[in-house]
Amino acid sequence: MSSEQTKTNYPALYTLITVFFFWGFIGASNGVFIPFCKAKFGLDQFQSQLIDFAFYGAYYMGALLLFVFSTLIRKDILNSWGFKKGIINGLLISTVGAVTMIFAVQSGDYYLILGALFIVALGFSLQQTAAQPFATSLGEPHTASNRLNLAGGINSLGTTIGPIVVSFALFGVAAGIDIEKFAQRPESLDMMEILYMFVGGLFLIAAGLFFFSKKLPSGKIESVFEPAKKALGTLLTITLILICIFAYIFSRYEDPEFIERFITNKGKDYLGLGLTVCTLLVIVFGLLYANVAAQKKPEGWGAMRYPQLVLGMLGIFTYVGVEVTIQSNLGELLGTPEFGSLEGSAIAPYISMYWGSLMIGRWAGAISVFNPSNTMRKVLLIIVPYIAYGVVLAANAISGQDITPLYAYAGIVAIQIAGFFMGQDHPAKTLMIFGIMGMIAMLIGLSTEGITAIYAFMSGGLFCSIMWPSIFSLGIAGIGKYTSQGSAFLVMMILGGGIIPPLQGKIADIVGIHESYFIPVICFAYIAFYGWYVVKILKKQGIAGEVEMGGAH
């Protein structure tokens, strides 16, 4: 299939976006599963965040392994398969993970559960590495972010439903259940076993759908593989350092003397915090080094020779990190007296609305893919977000949750709509505006308590909503034959969801969960910077008009 295709292949696009639902369903469910596991297995906040570390770390390892094997055989494995076959293989790996989860739940072993999540997400990594450039190639370059927004809207439907379903599986419909007492019941994980039987079956059905679909092309693009040994060396060095740091952090939890000091210090582990900060710095400075070195001598860096990609990798890292860390720590935050002392299934509506906020934004961001008139687009930008908002309320109401606290959130949705009008359908401009809005929301949440702060933190989902497709389309803009490789690099940076939440968790153990939310402020600040700076990069390459202005109405 040629990347020069001009008309959107809608039948192929509609088939493709089914897998986006799974990624959202499982990923968002972690927001409910984390506080449950914390109580079930007697974990601190950092240890509970290892669920995100295992899940999102698998995305990094999967994409890295794909790049390593491609380099060894000097051939782009994914492109030789075709994106369609890559997605099928990814779904089969996720099926193995679901089966593993069934056995892990039966054993009641936390580390086996982490391993099962890792395998599920390893399959997601392959699916996502294939699906992102596939969706991008199914139409005009300047509408790529709109197609990814449409796929993201389906992804967000999964994120909206996921917390509700997992909450029901764990707690039933009883709001305000004592999670500490409930988690200690021997049968408290039984429903997760049934859930993953169902999920594994869905993975197999989806694999069959892709295999037998005649409307979905194989998805190969013209590509000349370049080993990019310097890029590989940098990524392997970063990986080795991260493994050493985390191996040491984990080993300390097996040391009786550390556990005694940890208890004595009431969970305040300053060395552990320092080490966790180091993991962040290794990635940031490693990628910045790659950016500088590749600019001086492009040979051997492959796709990393393009600054929009390398800085976009940091953009994806911080975006996924902030998206995940806001909700992963939200359950703990809502359990504090200042935020209502909520427990069990009572937190599900807030987690669901947070992820539903991403759906609200992505549905709005996908409007342009259907090429409405300028007037109709403006009308839809007002109507569609509230339709999505109504879907989130309905999903929670059907599940038996009290949705009264979510009514006033309609006013916050209006702020996001204003952001869309200011962005004028320009990916970089919208990214910058939403990054600034996210910063402001987090600062309001930090300086207030109660429902005002809850709304502020939940609104982070509204402002994260368009960031993935915007960063992704801007990151691979103009990189030509390196598109497949660049896509793999960007998917690797989903690692942010495995690094930033544990970092915030470690900070929360020391300074308090509310105060730890300064981390999202920093993340939104970088994303706003990337939205501003990437236009300058693209202008130097002479493609800013094609990417940034083409989608305007």
Coordinates of C-alpha atoms in Angstrom, one line a residue:
M1 CA 0.0 0.0 0.0
S2 CA 1.4 3.4 -0.9
S3 CA 1.9 6.0 1.6
E4 CA 0.9 8.5 -1.1
Q5 CA -2.7 7.5 -0.9
T6 CA -5.0 10.5 -0.9
K7 CA -8.4 9.2 -0.1
T8 CA -9.2 7.8 3.3
N9 CA -9.8 4.1 3.2
Y10 CA -12.8 4.1 5.6
P11 CA -13.6 0.3 5.6
A12 CA -10.0 -0.5 6.5
L13 CA -9.9 2.3 9.1
Y14 CA -13.1 1.0 10.8
T15 CA -11.7 -2.5 11.1
L16 CA -8.3 -1.3 12.3
I17 CA -9.7 0.8 15.2
T18 CA -11.2 -2.2 17.0
V19 CA -7.9 -3.0 18.6
F20 CA -7.7 0.5 20.0
F21 CA -10.6 -0.5 22.3
F22 CA -8.6 -3.2 24.0
W23 CA -5.6 -1.0 24.8
G24 CA -7.9 1.5 26.6
F25 CA -10.0 -1.2 28.4
I26 CA -7.0 -2.9 30.0
G27 CA -4.8 0.2 30.6
A28 CA -7.6 2.2 32.3
S29 CA -8.6 -0.7 34.4
N30 CA -5.3 -0.4 36.2
G31 CA -6.6 2.7 38.0
V32 CA -9.1 0.6 39.9
F33 CA -6.8 -2.5 40.2
I34 CA -3.9 -0.6 41.7
P35 CA -5.6 0.5 45.0
F36 CA -7.1 -3.0 45.3
C37 CA -3.7 -4.7 44.9
K38 CA -2.2 -2.2 47.4
A39 CA -4.6 -3.4 50.0
K40 CA -4.6 -7.1 48.9
F41 CA -0.9 -7.5 49.0
G42 CA 0.1 -4.9 51.7
L43 CA 2.1 -2.6 49.3
D44 CA 3.3 0.9 49.6
Q45 CA 2.3 3.5 46.9
F46 CA 5.5 2.9 44.9
Q47 CA 5.1 -0.9 44.9
S48 CA 1.4 -0.6 43.8
Q49 CA 2.6 1.6 40.8
L50 CA 4.6 -1.4 39.6
I51 CA 1.4 -2.4 37.8
D52 CA 2.0 0.5 35.5
F53 CA 5.7 -0.2 35.4
A54 CA 5.0 -3.8 34.2
F55 CA 2.2 -2.8 31.8
Y56 CA 3.8 0.2 30.1
G57 CA 7.4 -1.1 30.4
A58 CA 6.3 -3.9 28.2
Y59 CA 5.5 -1.4 25.4
Y60 CA 9.1 -0.2 25.5
M61 CA 10.6 -3.7 25.6
G62 CA 8.4 -5.0 22.8
A63 CA 9.2 -2.1 20.5
L64 CA 12.9 -2.3 21.4
L65 CA 13.1 -6.1 20.8
L66 CA 11.4 -5.5 17.4
F67 CA 14.1 -3.0 16.5
V68 CA 17.0 -5.2 17.8
F69 CA 15.9 -8.2 15.8
S70 CA 15.3 -6.1 12.7
T71 CA 18.8 -4.7 13.1
L72 CA 20.3 -8.2 13.5
I73 CA 18.7 -9.5 10.3
R74 CA 19.1 -6.1 8.5
K75 CA 15.4 -6.1 7.6
D76 CA 12.3 -4.3 9.0
I77 CA 10.5 -7.3 10.4
L78 CA 7.2 -5.5 10.9
N79 CA 7.1 -4.1 7.4
S80 CA 8.0 -7.5 5.9
W81 CA 5.1 -9.0 7.8
G82 CA 2.8 -6.1 6.9
F83 CA 1.0 -4.1 9.5
K84 CA -2.1 -6.4 9.3
K85 CA -0.1 -9.5 10.2
G86 CA 1.8 -7.5 12.9
I87 CA -1.6 -6.7 14.6
I88 CA -2.7 -10.4 14.4
N89 CA 0.6 -11.6 16.0
G90 CA 0.2 -9.0 18.7
L91 CA -3.3 -10.1 19.5
L92 CA -2.1 -13.7 19.8
I93 CA 0.6 -12.7 22.3
S94 CA -2.0 -10.8 24.3
T95 CA -4.2 -13.9 24.4
V96 CA -1.2 -15.8 25.9
G97 CA -1.0 -13.0 28.5
A98 CA -4.7 -13.3 29.3
V99 CA -4.3 -17.1 29.9
T100 CA -1.3 -16.4 32.1
M101 CA -3.3 -13.9 34.1
I102 CA -5.9 -16.6 34.8
F103 CA -3.2 -18.8 36.4
A104 CA -1.6 -15.8 38.2
V105 CA -5.0 -14.8 39.7
Q106 CA -5.5 -18.4 40.8
S107 CA -2.1 -18.5 42.5
G108 CA -2.7 -15.1 44.2
D109 CA 0.9 -14.1 43.5
Y110 CA 1.4 -10.3 42.9
Y111 CA 4.6 -10.8 40.9
L112 CA 2.9 -13.4 38.6
I113 CA 0.1 -10.9 38.1
L114 CA 2.7 -8.3 37.0
G115 CA 4.2 -10.8 34.7
A116 CA 0.8 -11.6 33.1
L117 CA 0.1 -7.9 32.6
F118 CA 3.6 -7.6 31.0
I119 CA 2.8 -10.3 28.4
V120 CA -0.6 -8.7 27.6
A121 CA 1.0 -5.4 27.1
L122 CA 3.9 -7.0 25.1
G123 CA 1.2 -7.9 22.5
F124 CA -0.3 -4.4 22.7
S125 CA 3.2 -3.1 21.9
L126 CA 3.3 -5.0 18.7
Q127 CA -0.3 -4.1 17.8
Q128 CA 0.3 -0.4 18.5
T129 CA 3.6 -0.2 16.6
A130 CA 1.7 -1.6 13.6
A131 CA -1.6 0.2 14.0
Q132 CA -0.3 3.8 14.4
P133 CA 1.5 4.1 11.0
F134 CA -1.2 1.9 9.5
A135 CA -3.9 4.5 10.5
T136 CA -1.6 7.3 9.4
S137 CA -1.1 5.7 5.9
L138 CA -4.8 5.3 5.2
G139 CA -5.3 8.8 3.9
E140 CA -3.8 12.3 3.4
P141 CA -0.8 13.2 5.6
H142 CA -2.4 16.3 7.0
T143 CA -5.5 14.4 8.2
A144 CA -3.4 11.7 10.0
S145 CA -4.0 13.2 13.4
N146 CA -7.8 13.2 12.7
R147 CA -7.7 9.5 11.9
L148 CA -5.7 8.8 15.0
N149 CA -8.2 10.9 17.0
L150 CA -11.0 8.7 15.6
A151 CA -9.1 5.6 16.7
G152 CA -8.3 7.3 20.0
G153 CA -12.0 7.9 20.5
I154 CA -12.7 4.2 20.3
N155 CA -9.7 3.6 22.6
S156 CA -11.3 6.0 25.1
L157 CA -14.6 4.2 24.9
G158 CA -12.5 1.3 26.3
T159 CA -10.9 3.4 28.9
T160 CA -14.4 4.6 30.0
I161 CA -15.9 1.1 30.3
G162 CA -12.7 -0.6 31.7
P163 CA -12.7 0.9 35.2
I164 CA -16.5 0.3 35.6
V165 CA -16.2 -3.4 34.5
V166 CA -13.2 -4.1 36.7
S167 CA -14.7 -2.3 39.6
F168 CA -17.8 -4.5 39.2
A169 CA -15.7 -7.6 38.9
L170 CA -13.8 -6.8 42.1
F171 CA -16.4 -5.2 44.3
G172 CA -19.8 -5.8 42.7
V173 CA -22.0 -2.6 42.8
A174 CA -21.6 -1.7 46.4
A175 CA -20.2 1.8 46.6
G176 CA -18.1 2.8 49.5
I177 CA -17.0 -0.8 50.3
D178 CA -14.2 -1.1 52.8
I179 CA -11.4 -2.0 50.4
E180 CA -9.0 -3.1 53.1
K181 CA -11.4 -5.7 54.5
F182 CA -12.7 -6.8 51.1
A183 CA -9.3 -7.4 49.6
Q184 CA -8.4 -9.8 52.4
R185 CA -11.2 -12.2 51.4
P186 CA -9.8 -15.3 49.8
E187 CA -12.3 -15.1 47.0
S188 CA -11.6 -11.4 46.2
L189 CA -9.8 -12.1 43.0
D190 CA -12.1 -14.8 41.6
M191 CA -14.0 -12.5 39.3
M192 CA -10.8 -11.3 37.7
E193 CA -10.2 -14.8 36.5
I194 CA -13.6 -14.8 34.7
L195 CA -12.9 -11.3 33.3
Y196 CA -9.6 -12.4 31.7
M197 CA -11.2 -15.5 30.3
F198 CA -13.6 -13.2 28.5
V199 CA -10.8 -10.8 27.5
G200 CA -8.7 -13.6 26.1
G201 CA -11.6 -14.7 24.0
L202 CA -12.1 -11.2 22.6
F203 CA -8.4 -11.1 21.7
L204 CA -8.8 -14.3 19.7
I205 CA -12.0 -13.1 18.0
A206 CA -10.3 -9.8 17.0
A207 CA -7.3 -11.8 15.6
G208 CA -9.8 -13.8 13.5
L209 CA -11.5 -10.6 12.4
F210 CA -8.3 -9.2 11.1
F211 CA -7.2 -12.5 9.5
F212 CA -10.4 -12.9 7.5
S213 CA -11.0 -9.3 6.7
K214 CA -10.7 -8.7 2.9
K215 CA -11.2 -5.0 3.3
L216 CA -8.1 -4.6 5.3
P217 CA -4.9 -4.4 3.1
S218 CA -1.7 -6.0 4.3
G219 CA -0.3 -2.6 5.1
K220 CA 3.2 -2.6 3.7
I221 CA 4.9 0.7 2.9
E222 CA 7.9 1.4 0.7
S223 CA 10.8 1.2 3.1
V224 CA 14.6 0.7 3.0
F225 CA 15.8 -0.6 6.4
E226 CA 18.8 1.1 7.9
P227 CA 20.3 -0.6 11.0
A228 CA 20.8 2.6 12.9
K229 CA 23.5 1.2 15.1
K230 CA 24.1 4.4 17.0
A231 CA 20.5 4.7 17.9
L232 CA 20.4 1.0 18.9
G233 CA 23.5 1.4 21.1
T234 CA 22.0 4.5 22.8
L235 CA 18.7 2.6 23.5
L236 CA 20.4 -0.5 24.8
T237 CA 22.6 1.6 27.1
I238 CA 19.6 3.4 28.5
T239 CA 17.8 0.0 28.9
L240 CA 20.8 -1.6 30.7
I241 CA 21.1 1.3 33.1
L242 CA 17.3 1.2 33.8
I243 CA 17.4 -2.5 34.5
C244 CA 20.3 -2.1 36.9
I245 CA 18.6 0.7 38.8
F246 CA 15.2 -1.0 39.1
A247 CA 16.8 -4.4 39.9
Y248 CA 18.5 -2.7 42.9
I249 CA 15.3 -0.9 43.9
F250 CA 13.3 -4.1 43.9
S251 CA 16.1 -6.0 45.7
R252 CA 15.9 -3.6 48.6
Y253 CA 12.3 -4.8 49.4
E254 CA 13.7 -8.3 50.1
D255 CA 16.2 -6.9 52.6
P256 CA 14.9 -7.2 56.2
E257 CA 17.0 -4.3 57.4
F258 CA 15.6 -2.0 54.7
I259 CA 12.0 -3.1 55.6
E260 CA 12.7 -2.3 59.2
R261 CA 14.1 1.2 58.4
F262 CA 11.2 1.7 55.9
I263 CA 8.6 1.0 58.6
T264 CA 10.5 3.2 61.1
N265 CA 10.6 6.1 58.6
K266 CA 6.9 5.6 57.8
G267 CA 7.6 4.8 54.1
K268 CA 10.0 7.7 53.5
D269 CA 12.7 6.3 51.3
Y270 CA 14.9 9.1 50.1
L271 CA 17.5 6.8 48.4
G272 CA 14.7 5.1 46.6
L273 CA 13.4 8.4 45.4
G274 CA 16.8 9.5 44.2
L275 CA 17.2 6.2 42.3
T276 CA 13.7 6.6 40.7
V277 CA 14.6 10.2 39.7
C278 CA 17.7 8.8 38.1
T279 CA 15.6 6.5 35.8
L280 CA 13.9 9.6 34.5
L281 CA 17.1 11.5 34.0
V282 CA 18.7 8.6 32.1
I283 CA 15.9 8.6 29.6
V284 CA 15.7 12.4 29.2
F285 CA 19.5 13.0 28.9
G286 CA 20.0 9.9 26.8
L287 CA 17.5 11.1 24.2
L288 CA 18.8 14.7 24.3
Y289 CA 22.3 13.3 23.7
A290 CA 20.9 11.4 20.7
N291 CA 19.3 14.5 19.3
V292 CA 22.5 16.5 19.6
A293 CA 24.8 13.8 18.2
A294 CA 22.5 12.9 15.3
Q295 CA 22.4 16.6 14.3
K296 CA 26.2 16.6 14.0
K297 CA 26.6 13.3 12.2
P298 CA 23.3 11.7 11.0
E299 CA 24.9 8.4 9.7
G300 CA 24.0 5.5 12.0
W301 CA 21.1 7.2 13.8
G302 CA 18.3 6.2 11.4
A303 CA 15.1 8.0 12.2
M304 CA 16.8 9.7 15.2
R305 CA 18.4 12.1 12.7
Y306 CA 15.1 14.0 12.7
P307 CA 14.8 16.3 15.8
Q308 CA 11.0 16.3 15.5
L309 CA 11.1 12.6 16.2
V310 CA 13.6 12.6 19.0
L311 CA 11.8 15.5 20.8
G312 CA 8.5 13.8 20.0
M313 CA 9.8 10.7 21.7
L314 CA 10.2 12.8 24.8
G315 CA 6.8 14.2 24.1
I316 CA 5.2 10.7 24.0
F317 CA 7.1 9.8 27.1
T318 CA 5.8 12.7 29.1
Y319 CA 2.3 12.5 27.7
V320 CA 1.8 8.9 28.5
G321 CA 3.5 9.4 31.9
V322 CA 1.1 12.3 32.8
E323 CA -2.0 10.6 31.4
V324 CA -1.3 7.5 33.5
T325 CA 0.1 9.0 36.6
I326 CA -2.9 11.3 37.2
Q327 CA -5.4 8.5 37.3
S328 CA -3.1 5.8 38.8
N329 CA -2.6 8.0 41.9
L330 CA -6.2 9.3 41.8
G331 CA -7.5 6.3 43.8
E332 CA -5.1 7.0 46.6
L333 CA -5.9 10.7 46.5
L334 CA -9.6 10.1 46.8
G335 CA -9.1 7.9 49.8
T336 CA -7.7 10.9 51.9
P337 CA -10.1 12.8 54.2
E338 CA -9.6 16.0 52.2
F339 CA -11.0 14.3 49.1
G340 CA -13.9 12.4 50.6
S341 CA -12.3 9.3 52.0
L342 CA -13.7 7.3 49.1
E343 CA -13.0 3.5 48.8
G344 CA -13.7 0.5 46.6
S345 CA -16.2 1.0 43.8
A346 CA -16.9 4.6 44.9
I347 CA -13.7 5.7 43.1
A348 CA -14.8 4.1 39.8
P349 CA -17.0 7.0 38.5
Y350 CA -14.1 9.4 39.0
I351 CA -11.6 7.1 37.3
S352 CA -14.2 6.5 34.5
M353 CA -14.8 10.2 34.0
Y354 CA -11.1 10.9 33.9
W355 CA -10.7 8.4 31.1
G356 CA -14.0 9.5 29.6
S357 CA -12.5 12.9 29.4
L358 CA -10.1 11.6 26.9
M359 CA -13.0 10.2 24.9
I360 CA -14.7 13.5 25.0
G361 CA -11.7 15.2 23.5
R362 CA -10.9 12.5 20.9
W363 CA -14.4 12.4 19.6
A364 CA -14.2 16.1 19.1
G365 CA -10.7 15.8 17.5
A366 CA -12.0 13.2 15.1
I367 CA -14.7 15.4 13.6
S368 CA -12.5 16.7 10.8
V369 CA -11.8 13.2 9.4
F370 CA -15.3 13.2 8.0
N371 CA -14.7 16.5 6.1
P372 CA -17.7 18.5 7.4
S373 CA -18.2 22.1 6.2
N374 CA -16.6 24.9 8.3
T375 CA -20.0 25.8 9.8
M376 CA -21.0 22.2 10.5
R377 CA -17.6 21.6 12.1
K378 CA -18.1 24.4 14.5
V379 CA -21.5 23.1 15.5
L380 CA -20.2 19.6 15.9
L381 CA -17.3 20.8 18.1
I382 CA -19.9 22.0 20.6
I383 CA -22.4 19.1 20.3
V384 CA -20.1 16.0 20.0
P385 CA -18.2 16.6 23.3
Y386 CA -21.4 16.7 25.2
I387 CA -22.7 13.5 23.5
A388 CA -19.5 11.8 24.7
Y389 CA -19.9 13.3 28.2
G390 CA -23.5 11.9 28.2
V391 CA -22.1 8.4 27.2
V392 CA -19.8 8.5 30.2
L393 CA -22.6 9.4 32.6
A394 CA -24.9 6.8 31.1
A395 CA -22.2 4.0 31.4
N396 CA -21.8 4.9 35.1
A397 CA -25.5 5.1 35.7
I398 CA -26.2 1.8 34.1
S399 CA -23.5 0.2 36.3
G400 CA -25.4 1.5 39.4
Q401 CA -23.0 4.3 40.3
D402 CA -24.0 7.7 41.8
I403 CA -23.3 10.2 39.0
T404 CA -24.6 13.3 40.8
P405 CA -21.0 14.5 41.6
L406 CA -20.2 14.4 37.9
Y407 CA -23.0 16.8 36.7
A408 CA -21.1 20.0 37.2
Y409 CA -18.2 18.7 35.2
A410 CA -20.1 19.8 32.1
G411 CA -18.8 23.3 32.8
I412 CA -15.2 22.0 32.5
V413 CA -16.0 20.4 29.1
A414 CA -16.8 23.9 27.8
I415 CA -13.3 25.0 28.6
Q416 CA -11.9 22.2 26.4
I417 CA -14.3 23.1 23.6
A418 CA -12.9 26.7 23.7
G419 CA -9.4 25.1 23.4
F420 CA -10.4 23.4 20.2
F421 CA -11.7 26.6 18.7
M422 CA -8.4 28.4 19.6
G423 CA -6.3 25.5 18.1
Q424 CA -8.2 25.8 14.8
D425 CA -7.4 22.2 14.0
H426 CA -3.7 22.8 13.8
P427 CA -2.0 19.8 15.6
A428 CA 1.0 21.8 17.0
K429 CA -1.0 24.8 18.1
T430 CA -3.7 22.7 19.7
L431 CA -1.0 20.7 21.5
M432 CA 0.6 23.9 22.9
I433 CA -2.8 25.3 24.0
F434 CA -3.9 22.0 25.7
G435 CA -0.4 21.7 27.4
I436 CA -0.8 25.1 28.9
M437 CA -4.4 24.3 30.0
G438 CA -3.2 21.1 31.6
M439 CA -0.6 23.0 33.5
I440 CA -3.2 25.5 34.8
A441 CA -5.6 22.6 35.8
M442 CA -2.9 20.8 37.8
L443 CA -1.9 24.0 39.6
I444 CA -5.5 24.6 40.5
G445 CA -5.7 21.0 41.8
L446 CA -2.5 21.5 43.9
S447 CA -3.8 24.7 45.5
T448 CA -7.3 23.5 46.4
E449 CA -9.1 20.5 47.9
G450 CA -12.4 18.6 47.6
I451 CA -14.5 18.6 44.5
T452 CA -12.7 21.6 43.0
A453 CA -9.4 19.8 43.0
I454 CA -11.0 16.6 41.9
Y455 CA -12.4 18.3 38.9
A456 CA -9.1 20.0 38.2
F457 CA -7.2 16.7 38.2
M458 CA -9.9 14.9 36.2
S459 CA -9.8 17.6 33.6
G460 CA -6.2 16.5 32.9
G461 CA -7.9 13.8 30.8
L462 CA -9.6 16.5 28.6
F463 CA -6.3 18.1 27.9
C464 CA -4.4 14.9 27.3
S465 CA -7.1 13.7 24.8
I466 CA -5.5 15.0 21.6
M467 CA -1.9 14.7 22.6
W468 CA -1.1 11.2 21.4
P469 CA -2.2 11.7 17.8
S470 CA -0.8 15.2 17.6
I471 CA 2.6 14.2 18.9
F472 CA 2.7 11.0 16.9
S473 CA 1.8 12.7 13.6
L474 CA 4.2 15.6 14.2
G475 CA 7.0 13.2 15.3
I476 CA 6.9 11.1 12.1
A477 CA 6.2 14.1 9.8
G478 CA 8.6 14.2 6.9
I479 CA 10.7 11.2 7.9
G480 CA 9.9 9.2 4.8
K481 CA 11.5 5.8 4.6
Y482 CA 12.1 5.9 8.3
T483 CA 8.4 6.0 9.2
S484 CA 8.2 2.4 10.4
Q485 CA 11.3 2.7 12.5
G486 CA 10.2 6.1 13.9
S487 CA 6.9 4.6 14.8
A488 CA 8.7 1.9 16.8
F489 CA 10.8 4.5 18.6
L490 CA 7.7 6.5 19.5
V491 CA 5.9 3.4 20.8
M492 CA 8.9 2.6 23.0
M493 CA 8.3 5.9 24.8
I494 CA 5.0 4.6 26.2
L495 CA 7.6 3.6 28.8
G496 CA 6.7 7.0 30.3
G497 CA 3.6 5.3 31.8
G498 CA 6.0 2.9 33.6
I499 CA 8.5 5.5 34.9
I500 CA 6.5 8.6 35.9
P501 CA 3.7 6.9 38.0
P502 CA 6.2 5.1 40.2
L503 CA 8.2 8.3 40.5
Q504 CA 5.1 10.2 41.7
G505 CA 4.3 7.2 44.0
K506 CA 7.7 7.4 45.6
I507 CA 7.3 11.2 46.1
A508 CA 3.8 10.6 47.5
D509 CA 5.2 8.2 50.1
I510 CA 7.5 11.0 51.3
V511 CA 5.6 14.3 50.9
G512 CA 2.0 13.2 50.6
I513 CA -0.2 12.1 47.7
H514 CA -1.8 15.6 47.1
E515 CA 1.6 17.4 47.0
S516 CA 3.0 14.8 44.6
Y517 CA 0.8 16.2 41.8
F518 CA 3.4 18.8 40.9
I519 CA 4.8 16.0 38.6
P520 CA 2.0 16.4 36.1
V521 CA 2.7 20.2 36.0
I522 CA 6.2 19.5 34.7
C523 CA 5.0 17.0 32.1
F524 CA 2.4 19.4 30.7
A525 CA 5.0 22.1 30.5
Y526 CA 7.2 20.0 28.3
I527 CA 4.3 19.1 26.0
A528 CA 3.4 22.7 25.6
F529 CA 7.0 23.5 24.7
Y530 CA 7.1 20.7 22.1
G531 CA 3.9 22.0 20.5
W532 CA 5.6 25.4 20.2
Y533 CA 9.1 24.3 19.1
V534 CA 8.2 21.6 16.6
V535 CA 6.8 24.2 14.2
K536 CA 10.2 25.8 14.1
I537 CA 11.8 22.5 13.3
L538 CA 9.3 21.6 10.5
K539 CA 9.7 25.1 9.0
K540 CA 13.4 24.5 8.7
Q541 CA 12.6 21.3 6.8
G542 CA 10.0 23.1 4.6
I543 CA 7.1 20.9 5.6
A544 CA 5.4 22.9 8.3
G545 CA 2.6 24.0 5.9
E546 CA 1.8 20.5 4.8
V547 CA 1.6 19.1 8.4
E548 CA 0.4 22.0 10.5
M549 CA -1.8 24.0 8.1
G550 CA -3.2 21.3 5.9
G551 CA -5.9 20.3 8.4
A552 CA -7.2 23.8 9.0
H553 CA -10.7 24.8 8.1

